[in-house]
PDB file of C-alpha atoms in Angstrom:
ATOM      1  CA  UNK A  16      81.923 206.690 168.028  1.00  0.00           C
ATOM      2  CA  UNK A  17      84.806 209.152 168.003  1.00  0.00           C
ATOM      3  CA  UNK A  18      85.762 212.445 166.162  1.00  0.00           C
ATOM      4  CA  UNK A  19      89.457 211.321 166.518  1.00  0.00           C
ATOM      5  CA  UNK A  20      92.109 212.673 168.862  1.00  0.00           C
ATOM      6  CA  UNK A  21      94.271 215.498 167.607  1.00  0.00           C
ATOM      7  CA  UNK A  22      97.368 213.658 169.009  1.00  0.00           C
ATOM      8  CA  UNK A  23      96.597 210.819 166.548  1.00  0.00           C
ATOM      9  CA  UNK A  24      98.657 210.971 163.244  1.00  0.00           C
ATOM     10  CA  UNK A  25      97.604 209.394 160.155  1.00  0.00           C
ATOM     11  CA  UNK A  26     100.317 209.351 157.391  1.00  0.00           C
ATOM     12  CA  UNK A  27      98.846 209.694 153.936  1.00  0.00           C
ATOM     13  CA  UNK A  28     101.442 207.585 151.819  1.00  0.00           C
ATOM     14  CA  UNK A  29     100.358 208.724 148.229  1.00  0.00           C
ATOM     15  CA  UNK A  30     100.714 211.431 145.564  1.00  0.00           C
ATOM     16  CA  UNK A  31     101.034 214.082 148.128  1.00  0.00           C
ATOM     17  CA  UNK A  32      98.610 216.314 149.670  1.00  0.00           C
ATOM     18  CA  UNK A  33      97.118 219.801 149.001  1.00  0.00           C
ATOM     19  CA  UNK A  34      98.208 221.031 152.549  1.00  0.00           C
ATOM     20  CA  UNK A  35      97.259 224.561 151.603  1.00  0.00           C
ATOM     21  CA  UNK A  36      93.441 223.417 151.324  1.00  0.00           C
ATOM     22  CA  UNK A  37      91.306 225.373 153.827  1.00  0.00           C
ATOM     23  CA  UNK A  38      89.635 222.034 154.757  1.00  0.00           C
ATOM     24  CA  UNK A  39      92.881 220.243 155.456  1.00  0.00           C
ATOM     25  CA  UNK A  40      95.160 223.037 156.527  1.00  0.00           C
ATOM     26  CA  UNK A  41      94.076 223.004 160.247  1.00  0.00           C
ATOM     27  CA  UNK A  42      94.817 219.240 160.542  1.00  0.00           C
ATOM     28  CA  UNK A  43      98.070 218.862 158.950  1.00  0.00           C
ATOM     29  CA  UNK A  44     100.790 217.403 161.118  1.00  0.00           C
ATOM     30  CA  UNK A  45     103.808 219.485 161.857  1.00  0.00           C
ATOM     31  CA  UNK A  46     107.100 218.382 162.972  1.00  0.00           C
ATOM     32  CA  UNK A  47     107.899 220.374 165.974  1.00  0.00           C
ATOM     33  CA  UNK A  48     111.550 219.297 166.098  1.00  0.00           C
ATOM     34  CA  UNK A  49     112.299 221.040 162.862  1.00  0.00           C
ATOM     35  CA  UNK A  50     112.885 224.731 162.576  1.00  0.00           C
ATOM     36  CA  UNK A  51     111.160 225.783 159.194  1.00  0.00           C
ATOM     37  CA  UNK A  52     113.425 227.296 156.367  1.00  0.00           C
ATOM     38  CA  UNK A  53     116.631 227.534 158.196  1.00  0.00           C
ATOM     39  CA  UNK A  54     118.236 224.912 155.673  1.00  0.00           C
ATOM     40  CA  UNK A  55     119.395 222.843 158.723  1.00  0.00           C
ATOM     41  CA  UNK A  56     118.376 219.213 159.546  1.00  0.00           C
ATOM     42  CA  UNK A  57     117.469 220.066 163.122  1.00  0.00           C
ATOM     43  CA  UNK A  58     116.129 216.714 164.231  1.00  0.00           C
ATOM     44  CA  UNK A  59     119.230 214.994 162.526  1.00  0.00           C
ATOM     45  CA  UNK A  60     116.909 212.425 160.675  1.00  0.00           C
ATOM     46  CA  UNK A  61     118.620 213.074 157.206  1.00  0.00           C
ATOM     47  CA  UNK A  62     115.499 215.211 155.965  1.00  0.00           C
ATOM     48  CA  UNK A  63     116.118 219.120 155.959  1.00  0.00           C
ATOM     49  CA  UNK A  64     113.249 221.617 156.981  1.00  0.00           C
ATOM     50  CA  UNK A  65     110.517 218.725 156.809  1.00  0.00           C
ATOM     51  CA  UNK A  66     107.973 220.542 158.818  1.00  0.00           C
ATOM     52  CA  UNK A  67     104.778 218.977 157.139  1.00  0.00           C
ATOM     53  CA  UNK A  68     106.191 215.844 155.846  1.00  0.00           C
ATOM     54  CA  UNK A  69     108.674 214.709 152.707  1.00  0.00           C
ATOM     55  CA  UNK A  70     108.423 214.197 149.100  1.00  0.00           C
ATOM     56  CA  UNK A  71     110.262 210.972 148.303  1.00  0.00           C
ATOM     57  CA  UNK A  72     109.716 211.006 144.648  1.00  0.00           C
ATOM     58  CA  UNK A  73     111.291 214.540 144.422  1.00  0.00           C
ATOM     59  CA  UNK A  74     113.482 214.442 147.282  1.00  0.00           C
ATOM     60  CA  UNK A  75     112.535 217.670 148.924  1.00  0.00           C
ATOM     61  CA  UNK A  76     110.247 219.071 151.867  1.00  0.00           C
ATOM     62  CA  UNK A  77     107.172 219.903 149.740  1.00  0.00           C
ATOM     63  CA  UNK A  78     105.045 216.776 149.522  1.00  0.00           C
ATOM     64  CA  UNK A  79     102.361 218.627 147.491  1.00  0.00           C
ATOM     65  CA  UNK A  80      99.816 217.006 145.435  1.00  0.00           C
ATOM     66  CA  UNK A  81     100.289 218.555 142.046  1.00  0.00           C
ATOM     67  CA  UNK A  82      97.434 219.534 139.896  1.00  0.00           C
ATOM     68  CA  UNK A  83      97.381 218.367 136.398  1.00  0.00           C
ATOM     69  CA  UNK A  84      99.191 215.156 137.092  1.00  0.00           C
ATOM     70  CA  UNK A  85      98.354 211.717 136.020  1.00  0.00           C
ATOM     71  CA  UNK A  86      96.361 210.988 139.069  1.00  0.00           C
ATOM     72  CA  UNK A  87      95.368 214.585 140.238  1.00  0.00           C
ATOM     73  CA  UNK A  88      94.273 214.981 143.737  1.00  0.00           C
ATOM     74  CA  UNK A  89      94.292 211.302 144.593  1.00  0.00           C
ATOM     75  CA  UNK A  90      96.354 211.929 147.825  1.00  0.00           C
ATOM     76  CA  UNK A  91      94.432 214.866 148.670  1.00  0.00           C
ATOM     77  CA  UNK A  92      91.138 212.982 148.377  1.00  0.00           C
ATOM     78  CA  UNK A  93      92.526 210.352 150.585  1.00  0.00           C
ATOM     79  CA  UNK A  94      93.367 212.790 153.144  1.00  0.00           C
ATOM     80  CA  UNK A  95      90.139 214.513 153.097  1.00  0.00           C
ATOM     81  CA  UNK A  96      88.381 211.074 153.498  1.00  0.00           C
ATOM     82  CA  UNK A  97      90.303 210.639 156.658  1.00  0.00           C
ATOM     83  CA  UNK A  98      90.437 213.928 158.234  1.00  0.00           C
ATOM     84  CA  UNK A  99      88.827 216.935 156.405  1.00  0.00           C
ATOM     85  CA  UNK A 100      88.113 219.508 158.968  1.00  0.00           C
ATOM     86  CA  UNK A 101      84.413 219.329 160.546  1.00  0.00           C
ATOM     87  CA  UNK A 102      82.293 222.072 161.995  1.00  0.00           C
ATOM     88  CA  UNK A 103      83.545 224.617 159.653  1.00  0.00           C
ATOM     89  CA  UNK A 104      80.872 225.142 157.073  1.00  0.00           C
ATOM     90  CA  UNK A 105      83.536 224.175 154.393  1.00  0.00           C
ATOM     91  CA  UNK A 106      83.695 221.239 152.050  1.00  0.00           C
ATOM     92  CA  UNK A 107      83.239 217.706 153.815  1.00  0.00           C
ATOM     93  CA  UNK A 108      84.044 216.429 157.158  1.00  0.00           C
ATOM     94  CA  UNK A 109      86.624 213.512 157.280  1.00  0.00           C
ATOM     95  CA  UNK A 110      85.708 210.224 159.285  1.00  0.00           C
ATOM     96  CA  UNK A 111      88.046 211.487 161.753  1.00  0.00           C
ATOM     97  CA  UNK A 112      87.979 215.330 161.619  1.00  0.00           C
ATOM     98  CA  UNK A 113      90.185 215.900 164.593  1.00  0.00           C
ATOM     99  CA  UNK A 114      93.040 213.748 163.757  1.00  0.00           C
ATOM    100  CA  UNK A 115      96.419 214.947 162.198  1.00  0.00           C
ATOM    101  CA  UNK A 116      97.607 214.176 158.663  1.00  0.00           C
ATOM    102  CA  UNK A 117     101.269 213.533 157.664  1.00  0.00           C
ATOM    103  CA  UNK A 118     101.787 214.146 154.202  1.00  0.00           C
ATOM    104  CA  UNK A 119     104.197 211.786 152.541  1.00  0.00           C
ATOM    105  CA  UNK A 120     104.584 211.640 148.636  1.00  0.00           C
ATOM    106  CA  UNK A 121     106.312 208.821 146.807  1.00  0.00           C
ATOM    107  CA  UNK A 122     104.114 208.815 143.479  1.00  0.00           C
ATOM    108  CA  UNK A 123     105.146 211.328 140.946  1.00  0.00           C
ATOM    109  CA  UNK A 124     103.109 213.442 138.324  1.00  0.00           C
ATOM    110  CA  UNK A 125     102.868 210.782 135.853  1.00  0.00           C
ATOM    111  CA  UNK A 126     101.836 208.015 138.465  1.00  0.00           C
ATOM    112  CA  UNK A 127     105.278 206.548 138.848  1.00  0.00           C
ATOM    113  CA  UNK A 128     106.743 205.462 142.030  1.00  0.00           C
ATOM    114  CA  UNK A 129     109.271 202.935 143.311  1.00  0.00           C
ATOM    115  CA  UNK A 130     108.992 200.326 146.005  1.00  0.00           C
ATOM    116  CA  UNK A 131     112.258 201.954 147.525  1.00  0.00           C
ATOM    117  CA  UNK A 132     110.562 205.156 148.066  1.00  0.00           C
ATOM    118  CA  UNK A 133     107.490 203.588 149.353  1.00  0.00           C
ATOM    119  CA  UNK A 134     109.645 201.965 151.992  1.00  0.00           C
ATOM    120  CA  UNK A 135     111.295 204.945 152.944  1.00  0.00           C
ATOM    121  CA  UNK A 136     107.990 206.879 153.399  1.00  0.00           C
ATOM    122  CA  UNK A 137     106.664 204.041 155.425  1.00  0.00           C
ATOM    123  CA  UNK A 138     109.694 204.322 157.764  1.00  0.00           C
ATOM    124  CA  UNK A 139     109.667 207.988 158.040  1.00  0.00           C
ATOM    125  CA  UNK A 140     105.888 207.813 159.084  1.00  0.00           C
ATOM    126  CA  UNK A 141     106.426 205.239 161.689  1.00  0.00           C
ATOM    127  CA  UNK A 142     109.643 206.835 163.130  1.00  0.00           C
ATOM    128  CA  UNK A 143     107.809 210.170 163.315  1.00  0.00           C
ATOM    129  CA  UNK A 144     104.884 209.214 165.390  1.00  0.00           C
ATOM    130  CA  UNK A 145     102.321 208.010 162.933  1.00  0.00           C
ATOM    131  CA  UNK A 146     100.014 205.348 164.223  1.00  0.00           C
ATOM    132  CA  UNK A 147      97.888 204.754 161.021  1.00  0.00           C
ATOM    133  CA  UNK A 148      99.290 204.421 157.527  1.00  0.00           C
ATOM    134  CA  UNK A 149      96.989 205.049 154.701  1.00  0.00           C
ATOM    135  CA  UNK A 150      98.292 203.129 151.501  1.00  0.00           C
ATOM    136  CA  UNK A 151      96.017 203.564 148.626  1.00  0.00           C
ATOM    137  CA  UNK A 152      98.530 201.968 146.142  1.00  0.00           C
ATOM    138  CA  UNK A 153      99.899 198.616 145.117  1.00  0.00           C
ATOM    139  CA  UNK A 154     100.766 196.121 142.423  1.00  0.00           C
ATOM    140  CA  UNK A 155      99.487 193.126 140.691  1.00  0.00           C
ATOM    141  CA  UNK A 156     101.675 190.557 142.040  1.00  0.00           C
ATOM    142  CA  UNK A 157     105.464 190.961 142.823  1.00  0.00           C
ATOM    143  CA  UNK A 158     108.135 191.537 140.230  1.00  0.00           C
ATOM    144  CA  UNK A 159     110.260 188.299 140.148  1.00  0.00           C
ATOM    145  CA  UNK A 160     113.190 190.561 139.199  1.00  0.00           C
ATOM    146  CA  UNK A 161     112.812 192.664 142.459  1.00  0.00           C
ATOM    147  CA  UNK A 162     113.346 190.003 144.929  1.00  0.00           C
ATOM    148  CA  UNK A 163     115.324 192.148 147.274  1.00  0.00           C
ATOM    149  CA  UNK A 164     112.743 194.954 147.116  1.00  0.00           C
ATOM    150  CA  UNK A 165     109.684 192.801 147.590  1.00  0.00           C
ATOM    151  CA  UNK A 166     111.377 191.450 150.876  1.00  0.00           C
ATOM    152  CA  UNK A 167     112.229 194.840 151.968  1.00  0.00           C
ATOM    153  CA  UNK A 168     108.525 195.807 151.511  1.00  0.00           C
ATOM    154  CA  UNK A 169     107.484 192.936 153.601  1.00  0.00           C
ATOM    155  CA  UNK A 170     110.110 193.685 156.209  1.00  0.00           C
ATOM    156  CA  UNK A 171     109.183 197.461 156.518  1.00  0.00           C
ATOM    157  CA  UNK A 172     105.397 196.550 156.974  1.00  0.00           C
ATOM    158  CA  UNK A 173     106.716 194.159 159.931  1.00  0.00           C
ATOM    159  CA  UNK A 174     108.690 197.157 161.168  1.00  0.00           C
ATOM    160  CA  UNK A 175     105.531 199.210 161.510  1.00  0.00           C
ATOM    161  CA  UNK A 176     103.597 196.269 163.006  1.00  0.00           C
ATOM    162  CA  UNK A 177     106.224 195.752 165.753  1.00  0.00           C
ATOM    163  CA  UNK A 178     105.702 199.323 166.584  1.00  0.00           C
ATOM    164  CA  UNK A 179     102.007 199.221 167.000  1.00  0.00           C
ATOM    165  CA  UNK A 180     101.041 201.042 163.728  1.00  0.00           C
ATOM    166  CA  UNK A 181      97.953 199.857 161.586  1.00  0.00           C
ATOM    167  CA  UNK A 182      98.907 199.421 157.828  1.00  0.00           C
ATOM    168  CA  UNK A 183      95.802 200.238 155.745  1.00  0.00           C
ATOM    169  CA  UNK A 184      96.169 198.992 152.157  1.00  0.00           C
ATOM    170  CA  UNK A 185      93.909 199.197 148.957  1.00  0.00           C
ATOM    171  CA  UNK A 186      92.813 195.641 148.115  1.00  0.00           C
ATOM    172  CA  UNK A 187      93.443 196.517 144.541  1.00  0.00           C
ATOM    173  CA  UNK A 188      91.669 197.704 141.385  1.00  0.00           C
ATOM    174  CA  UNK A 189      91.554 194.554 139.433  1.00  0.00           C
ATOM    175  CA  UNK A 190      93.261 193.519 136.066  1.00  0.00           C
ATOM    176  CA  UNK A 191      92.319 196.453 133.721  1.00  0.00           C
ATOM    177  CA  UNK A 192      89.741 197.573 135.991  1.00  0.00           C
ATOM    178  CA  UNK A 193      87.916 194.378 136.483  1.00  0.00           C
ATOM    179  CA  UNK A 194      88.086 193.130 140.130  1.00  0.00           C
ATOM    180  CA  UNK A 195      89.438 189.568 141.144  1.00  0.00           C
ATOM    181  CA  UNK A 196      90.020 187.380 144.138  1.00  0.00           C
ATOM    182  CA  UNK A 197      93.327 187.907 145.991  1.00  0.00           C
ATOM    183  CA  UNK A 198      92.977 184.508 147.422  1.00  0.00           C
ATOM    184  CA  UNK A 199      93.084 182.594 143.972  1.00  0.00           C
ATOM    185  CA  UNK A 200      94.714 184.974 141.442  1.00  0.00           C
ATOM    186  CA  UNK A 201      98.218 184.205 140.623  1.00  0.00           C
ATOM    187  CA  UNK A 202      98.876 187.893 140.855  1.00  0.00           C
ATOM    188  CA  UNK A 203      97.310 189.193 144.181  1.00  0.00           C
ATOM    189  CA  UNK A 204      97.482 192.730 144.950  1.00  0.00           C
ATOM    190  CA  UNK A 205     100.422 193.787 147.105  1.00  0.00           C
ATOM    191  CA  UNK A 206     100.997 194.964 149.983  1.00  0.00           C
ATOM    192  CA  UNK A 207      97.160 194.307 150.696  1.00  0.00           C
ATOM    193  CA  UNK A 208      97.746 190.464 150.372  1.00  0.00           C
ATOM    194  CA  UNK A 209     100.665 190.289 152.640  1.00  0.00           C
ATOM    195  CA  UNK A 210      99.918 188.129 155.783  1.00  0.00           C
ATOM    196  CA  UNK A 211     100.785 190.637 158.433  1.00  0.00           C
ATOM    197  CA  UNK A 212      98.289 190.901 161.343  1.00  0.00           C
ATOM    198  CA  UNK A 213      98.567 194.779 161.331  1.00  0.00           C
ATOM    199  CA  UNK A 214      97.345 195.009 157.619  1.00  0.00           C
ATOM    200  CA  UNK A 215      93.661 196.128 157.125  1.00  0.00           C
ATOM    201  CA  UNK A 216      92.936 195.524 153.313  1.00  0.00           C
ATOM    202  CA  UNK A 217      90.116 197.870 152.075  1.00  0.00           C
ATOM    203  CA  UNK A 218      87.959 197.181 149.210  1.00  0.00           C
ATOM    204  CA  UNK A 219      85.651 199.530 147.356  1.00  0.00           C
ATOM    205  CA  UNK A 220      81.766 199.812 147.520  1.00  0.00           C
ATOM    206  CA  UNK A 221      79.734 201.315 144.925  1.00  0.00           C
ATOM    207  CA  UNK A 222      76.659 203.911 145.220  1.00  0.00           C
ATOM    208  CA  UNK A 223      74.423 200.979 146.223  1.00  0.00           C
ATOM    209  CA  UNK A 224      76.527 199.602 148.880  1.00  0.00           C
ATOM    210  CA  UNK A 225      77.807 196.655 146.678  1.00  0.00           C
ATOM    211  CA  UNK A 226      81.213 195.481 145.883  1.00  0.00           C
ATOM    212  CA  UNK A 227      82.613 197.867 143.195  1.00  0.00           C
ATOM    213  CA  UNK A 228      83.030 196.090 139.879  1.00  0.00           C
ATOM    214  CA  UNK A 229      86.722 197.095 139.644  1.00  0.00           C
ATOM    215  CA  UNK A 230      87.579 196.183 143.249  1.00  0.00           C
ATOM    216  CA  UNK A 231      89.648 193.105 144.311  1.00  0.00           C
ATOM    217  CA  UNK A 232      88.412 191.061 147.542  1.00  0.00           C
ATOM    218  CA  UNK A 233      89.634 188.304 149.479  1.00  0.00           C
ATOM    219  CA  UNK A 234      88.058 186.182 152.318  1.00  0.00           C
ATOM    220  CA  UNK A 235      91.498 184.708 153.383  1.00  0.00           C
ATOM    221  CA  UNK A 236      93.839 187.467 152.385  1.00  0.00           C
TER     222      UNK A 236
END
């Protein structure tokens, strides 16, 4: 139907992206309001020299997907699914091989990440022109001790929705790798199960085009 528009920005909010990869480099978003490596926050948004995205986990301008981490290459894998370059005889072609990828890292080398950093990444993406947010992460239920952060995550999804941004979220990988219904389980996967109209929750299929045994699902949520 479409190869994607080069003006369309997709933010991959994850473990980072290998933005030096030859099949991704041509499609990486560039912040044209920032002068590289001058040590100045040229666009006055609180982030210095963030020309390709931001690492909210390490709080620096290198949102790189570190090899040898607990989940190596996850963000790079997601970015490739979206927009690996087409027509170049290299690797694969993403489903929209002409769009731009904004690299936003909030999950560290050991798989750790905070809701607060996820919220910052979402806001950055929306404020810098992303129209689709790829969120292949989530939690089993909400931590009752994190009421404020839970509400803040709901609020930032609403913020993105109000600005015409699609929020793509993983439906969840079950309890210990066994999928379950987000409609009926006491600990549904969030943010996929929030009721915002802009959320598209994505389950997983296996090689036979059947629901993956580890994948959550939901007919209502």
